[in-house]
């Protein structure tokens, strides 16, 4: 059978509406039974994301027996407890769902939309300015040196390169500039503004956080939210867990444009904040998470945990329990 992610979405929605024992099941009940978030169920039913095979097995277990909902909460019955008839229904349903899913590698769990349908697309086609801190002078940094490289002056270069390409692709024909925090002009500041990095090297980040009246502050390598403290974790000098902040609101220097903060206690946290909405494996589910909770006119901030394994940044999945450490919004 040819794969059509909309066909998968329609079938999952049909299963839920047909229900268990003749009664429709809510998205929340399915989410609880499968151990995922409600926005992720919504994403699967809208065709924005592709369920991995293990979740399709859960769907088959859930809807193969009327015993999945003994009271008001759905649960998965163990396969060993299935009757022969229930086991046949389970296998038939699982085979059907797997036919709707393409044969892909385990890492490829996404049916991604075009970049201009995501959070980094700005429909008004106004210019975008990406702002980084300046690093301390080093080899190849001073303009008078023969080997001068301008980008060598930029902090959070991995985050900048990741985001610049994505924003450029998501906004065809739009001017996308990158600037150093100590070399900004009025036209830079009043564009759609994206601030990369923490308050120590990028003072504009601290100024915008104050202007947005965020309940989150940053001191050195620590985020503070009221009496909550969010620190990174190190083993010796090796970073194993960072904290990332993603914040969006109206640009305080031009209310018709937006400001976005991608920030971390360390550079890996900043990079992870960017990757939440550029990584093709996670950006759709994270975008759905935002759209389910916040409107386009809202100001919001999300702090999330970032795993760093063998030096590799693992993109945060906001729909996974325990990833979001703190969130706040104002309409």
Coordinates of C-alpha atoms in Angstrom, one line a residue:
X1 CA 0.0 0.0 0.0
X2 CA 1.4 3.5 -0.9
X3 CA 2.0 5.5 2.2
X4 CA -0.1 8.6 2.8
X5 CA 0.4 10.3 6.2
X6 CA -3.0 11.8 6.0
X7 CA -4.5 8.3 5.6
X8 CA -2.6 7.3 8.8
X9 CA -4.0 10.4 10.6
X10 CA -7.5 9.7 9.4
X11 CA -7.3 6.0 10.6
X12 CA -6.0 7.0 14.0
X13 CA -8.7 9.6 14.4
X14 CA -11.3 7.0 13.2
X15 CA -10.2 4.5 15.8
X16 CA -10.5 7.0 18.6
X17 CA -14.0 8.2 17.5
X18 CA -15.3 4.6 17.0
X19 CA -14.0 4.1 20.5
X20 CA -13.9 1.2 22.9
X21 CA -17.0 -0.8 23.6
X22 CA -18.9 1.6 21.3
X23 CA -17.9 4.8 23.1
X24 CA -15.7 7.4 21.7
X25 CA -12.4 8.0 23.5
X26 CA -10.8 11.4 24.2
X27 CA -7.3 12.3 23.1
X28 CA -6.4 12.6 26.7
X29 CA -7.4 9.0 27.4
X30 CA -5.4 7.7 24.5
X31 CA -2.4 9.8 25.6
X32 CA -2.6 8.4 29.1
X33 CA -2.8 4.8 27.9
X34 CA 0.1 5.2 25.5
X35 CA 2.2 7.3 27.9
X36 CA 2.6 10.3 25.6
X37 CA 1.3 13.9 25.6
X38 CA -2.1 15.1 24.3
X39 CA -0.5 17.5 21.8
X40 CA 1.4 14.6 20.4
X41 CA -1.8 12.6 19.8
X42 CA -3.2 15.7 18.2
X43 CA -0.2 15.9 16.0
X44 CA -0.5 12.3 14.8
X45 CA -4.2 12.8 14.1
X46 CA -3.6 16.0 12.1
X47 CA -0.8 14.3 10.0
X48 CA 1.9 16.5 11.3
X49 CA 3.9 13.7 12.9
X50 CA 4.4 10.0 12.2
X51 CA 3.9 7.6 15.2
X52 CA 6.8 5.1 15.7
X53 CA 6.1 1.4 15.4
X54 CA 6.0 1.0 19.2
X55 CA 3.2 3.5 19.5
X56 CA 1.3 1.8 16.7
X57 CA 1.6 -1.4 18.7
X58 CA 0.0 0.5 21.6
X59 CA -2.8 1.6 19.4
X60 CA -3.5 -1.9 18.3
X61 CA -3.5 -3.2 21.9
X62 CA -5.8 -0.4 23.0
X63 CA -8.5 -0.8 20.4
X64 CA -8.3 -4.6 20.0
X65 CA -10.3 -5.3 23.2
X66 CA -13.3 -3.7 25.0
X67 CA -11.4 -4.3 28.2
X68 CA -9.1 -1.4 27.6
X69 CA -11.5 1.0 29.4
X70 CA -13.0 -0.7 32.4
X71 CA -14.0 2.6 34.0
X72 CA -13.2 6.2 32.9
X73 CA -9.5 5.7 32.1
X74 CA -8.0 3.8 29.2
X75 CA -5.3 1.3 29.9
X76 CA -3.3 -1.3 27.8
X77 CA -4.2 -4.9 28.5
X78 CA -1.2 -7.3 28.4
X79 CA -1.1 -9.4 25.3
X80 CA -0.7 -12.5 27.4
X81 CA -4.2 -11.8 28.8
X82 CA -5.8 -11.5 25.4
X83 CA -8.3 -14.1 24.3
X84 CA -7.8 -15.8 20.9
X85 CA -10.3 -13.5 19.3
X86 CA -8.7 -10.3 20.8
X87 CA -5.3 -11.5 19.7
X88 CA -6.6 -11.9 16.1
X89 CA -8.1 -8.4 16.2
X90 CA -4.8 -7.0 17.6
X91 CA -2.7 -8.6 14.9
X92 CA -5.1 -7.5 12.1
X93 CA -5.1 -3.9 13.4
X94 CA -1.4 -3.8 13.9
X95 CA -0.8 -5.1 10.4
X96 CA -3.1 -2.5 8.9
X97 CA -1.4 0.4 10.8
X98 CA 2.1 -0.8 9.8
X99 CA 1.0 -0.9 6.2
X100 CA 0.2 2.8 6.5
X101 CA 3.6 3.5 7.8
X102 CA 6.6 3.7 5.4
X103 CA 9.7 1.5 6.0
X104 CA 12.2 3.9 7.5
X105 CA 15.1 3.8 9.9
X106 CA 14.3 4.0 13.6
X107 CA 15.6 7.6 13.8
X108 CA 13.2 8.8 11.0
X109 CA 10.0 9.2 13.0
X110 CA 8.8 12.4 11.4
X111 CA 6.7 13.5 8.5
X112 CA 8.0 17.1 8.4
X113 CA 6.2 20.0 6.9
X114 CA 7.9 22.6 4.8
X115 CA 10.1 25.1 6.8
X116 CA 7.8 28.0 5.9
X117 CA 5.0 26.3 7.8
X118 CA 6.9 26.3 11.0
X119 CA 7.8 28.7 13.8
X120 CA 10.6 30.4 12.0
X121 CA 8.4 31.6 9.1
X122 CA 7.4 35.2 9.3
X123 CA 4.4 35.8 7.0
X124 CA 4.9 39.6 6.8
X125 CA 8.2 39.1 4.9
X126 CA 10.0 41.7 7.1
X127 CA 13.8 41.3 7.5
X128 CA 15.2 39.2 10.3
X129 CA 18.2 40.0 12.4
X130 CA 20.1 37.2 14.3
X131 CA 22.3 38.6 17.1
X132 CA 25.3 36.9 18.7
X133 CA 27.8 38.0 21.4
X134 CA 31.3 38.8 20.4
X135 CA 34.0 36.4 21.5
X136 CA 37.3 37.6 23.0
X137 CA 40.0 38.4 20.5
X138 CA 42.1 35.4 19.4
X139 CA 43.9 34.1 16.3
X140 CA 42.2 35.3 13.1
X141 CA 39.8 37.6 15.0
X142 CA 41.5 41.0 14.8
X143 CA 40.5 42.8 11.6
X144 CA 44.1 43.9 11.0
X145 CA 45.4 40.3 10.9
X146 CA 46.0 38.8 7.4
X147 CA 44.0 35.7 8.3
X148 CA 41.0 37.7 9.6
X149 CA 37.7 35.8 9.5
X150 CA 34.6 37.8 10.5
X151 CA 32.6 34.8 11.8
X152 CA 35.5 34.0 14.1
X153 CA 34.2 37.0 16.2
X154 CA 30.8 35.3 16.8
X155 CA 29.9 33.3 19.9
X156 CA 27.4 30.5 19.5
X157 CA 28.5 29.9 16.0
X158 CA 26.9 26.4 15.7
X159 CA 23.6 27.9 16.8
X160 CA 24.0 30.8 14.3
X161 CA 24.8 28.6 11.3
X162 CA 22.0 26.2 12.1
X163 CA 19.4 29.0 12.5
X164 CA 20.6 31.2 9.6
X165 CA 20.1 28.5 7.0
X166 CA 16.7 27.5 8.4
X167 CA 15.3 31.0 8.6
X168 CA 16.6 31.8 5.1
X169 CA 14.9 28.6 3.8
X170 CA 11.7 29.4 5.7
X171 CA 11.4 32.9 4.3
X172 CA 12.2 33.0 0.6
X173 CA 13.2 36.4 -0.6
X174 CA 13.5 37.9 2.9
X175 CA 16.7 39.5 4.1
X176 CA 18.3 37.6 7.0
X177 CA 21.2 39.4 8.6
X178 CA 23.6 38.3 11.4
X179 CA 25.0 40.9 13.7
X180 CA 27.3 41.2 16.7
X181 CA 25.6 42.5 19.9
X182 CA 28.0 45.4 20.1
X183 CA 27.5 46.5 16.4
X184 CA 23.8 47.0 16.0
X185 CA 21.9 49.7 14.1
X186 CA 18.4 50.9 14.5
X187 CA 17.1 48.9 11.4
X188 CA 18.7 45.8 12.9
X189 CA 16.9 46.1 16.3
X190 CA 13.5 47.0 14.8
X191 CA 13.4 43.9 12.5
X192 CA 12.2 40.5 13.6
X193 CA 14.9 40.1 16.2
X194 CA 16.5 36.8 17.3
X195 CA 18.9 36.8 20.2
X196 CA 21.3 33.9 20.6
X197 CA 23.2 33.4 23.8
X198 CA 23.0 34.4 27.4
X199 CA 23.2 37.7 29.2
X200 CA 27.0 37.8 29.8
X201 CA 28.0 38.2 26.2
X202 CA 24.8 39.5 24.8
X203 CA 23.5 42.3 27.0
X204 CA 20.6 42.9 24.7
X205 CA 19.2 39.5 25.9
X206 CA 19.0 40.8 29.5
X207 CA 17.4 44.0 28.3
X208 CA 14.7 42.3 26.3
X209 CA 14.0 39.9 29.1
X210 CA 13.4 42.8 31.4
X211 CA 11.3 44.6 28.8
X212 CA 9.1 41.5 28.4
X213 CA 8.7 41.3 32.1
X214 CA 9.7 37.7 32.2
X215 CA 9.6 35.9 35.6
X216 CA 12.9 34.2 34.5
X217 CA 16.3 35.7 35.0
X218 CA 19.8 34.4 34.4
X219 CA 22.9 34.7 36.5
X220 CA 26.1 33.3 35.1
X221 CA 25.3 29.6 34.4
X222 CA 22.0 29.5 36.3
X223 CA 18.4 30.3 35.4
X224 CA 16.1 31.5 38.2
X225 CA 12.3 31.5 38.2
X226 CA 10.9 32.7 41.5
X227 CA 12.4 30.4 44.1
X228 CA 13.2 27.7 41.5
X229 CA 16.9 27.3 40.4
X230 CA 17.9 25.5 37.2
X231 CA 21.5 24.7 36.9
X232 CA 23.5 22.6 34.4
X233 CA 25.1 19.4 35.4
X234 CA 28.8 18.7 35.0
X235 CA 31.0 15.7 35.7
X236 CA 34.3 17.2 36.4
X237 CA 34.8 19.6 33.5
X238 CA 32.4 17.7 31.2
X239 CA 28.9 19.0 30.6
X240 CA 26.3 16.3 30.7
X241 CA 23.1 18.3 31.1
X242 CA 22.4 21.9 30.2
X243 CA 19.3 24.2 30.4
X244 CA 17.8 25.8 27.3
X245 CA 15.4 28.8 27.1
X246 CA 13.1 29.5 24.2
X247 CA 11.2 32.7 24.5
X248 CA 9.0 34.6 22.0
X249 CA 7.1 37.8 22.3
X250 CA 6.6 41.2 20.6
X251 CA 9.8 43.1 19.8
X252 CA 9.9 45.8 22.5
X253 CA 11.6 48.2 20.0
X254 CA 8.9 47.6 17.3
X255 CA 5.7 46.0 18.5
X256 CA 4.7 45.0 14.9
X257 CA 7.7 42.6 14.9
X258 CA 8.7 39.7 17.1
X259 CA 11.6 39.0 19.3
X260 CA 12.9 35.4 20.0
X261 CA 15.4 34.4 22.6
X262 CA 17.4 31.2 22.2
X263 CA 19.5 31.0 25.3
X264 CA 21.4 28.4 27.4
X265 CA 23.5 28.3 30.5
X266 CA 26.3 27.2 28.1
X267 CA 26.6 27.2 24.3
X268 CA 25.1 23.7 24.0
X269 CA 21.9 25.0 25.7
X270 CA 21.7 27.8 23.2
X271 CA 22.2 25.3 20.3
X272 CA 19.5 23.0 21.8
X273 CA 17.1 25.9 22.0
X274 CA 17.5 26.5 18.3
X275 CA 17.3 22.8 17.4
X276 CA 13.9 22.4 19.2
X277 CA 12.3 24.0 16.1
X278 CA 14.8 23.2 13.3
X279 CA 15.6 19.5 14.0
X280 CA 13.5 17.6 11.4
X281 CA 12.9 14.8 13.9
X282 CA 11.4 17.0 16.6
X283 CA 10.4 20.4 15.2
X284 CA 6.9 19.4 14.2
X285 CA 5.9 17.9 17.5
X286 CA 7.5 20.9 19.3
X287 CA 5.7 23.3 17.0
X288 CA 2.4 21.5 17.8
X289 CA 3.2 21.8 21.5
X290 CA 3.4 25.6 21.1
X291 CA 0.4 25.9 18.9
X292 CA -1.7 23.9 21.4
X293 CA -0.8 26.1 24.3
X294 CA 0.0 29.6 22.9
X295 CA -1.5 32.0 20.4
X296 CA 0.5 34.1 18.0
X297 CA 0.1 37.2 20.1
X298 CA 1.2 35.6 23.3
X299 CA 4.5 36.2 25.1
X300 CA 5.9 32.9 26.4
X301 CA 9.1 31.4 27.8
X302 CA 10.0 27.7 28.1
X303 CA 13.0 26.3 30.0
X304 CA 13.9 22.7 29.1
X305 CA 16.4 20.1 30.1
X306 CA 19.1 19.3 27.5
X307 CA 20.9 16.0 27.6
X308 CA 24.5 16.0 26.4
X309 CA 25.8 12.5 25.6
X310 CA 29.4 12.0 24.5
X311 CA 29.5 15.7 23.7
X312 CA 26.4 15.4 21.5
X313 CA 23.5 17.7 22.1
X314 CA 20.2 15.7 22.2
X315 CA 17.3 17.9 20.9
X316 CA 14.7 18.5 23.6
X317 CA 11.3 17.0 23.0
X318 CA 8.8 19.3 24.8
X319 CA 6.1 16.6 24.6
X320 CA 8.2 14.2 26.7
X321 CA 7.5 14.3 30.4
X322 CA 10.3 15.8 32.4
X323 CA 11.8 17.8 29.5
X324 CA 10.0 21.1 30.2
X325 CA 11.4 22.5 33.5
X326 CA 9.4 25.7 33.6
X327 CA 7.1 27.6 31.4
X328 CA 5.2 30.9 31.5
X329 CA 3.0 32.9 29.2
X330 CA 1.1 36.2 29.0
X331 CA -1.6 36.9 26.6

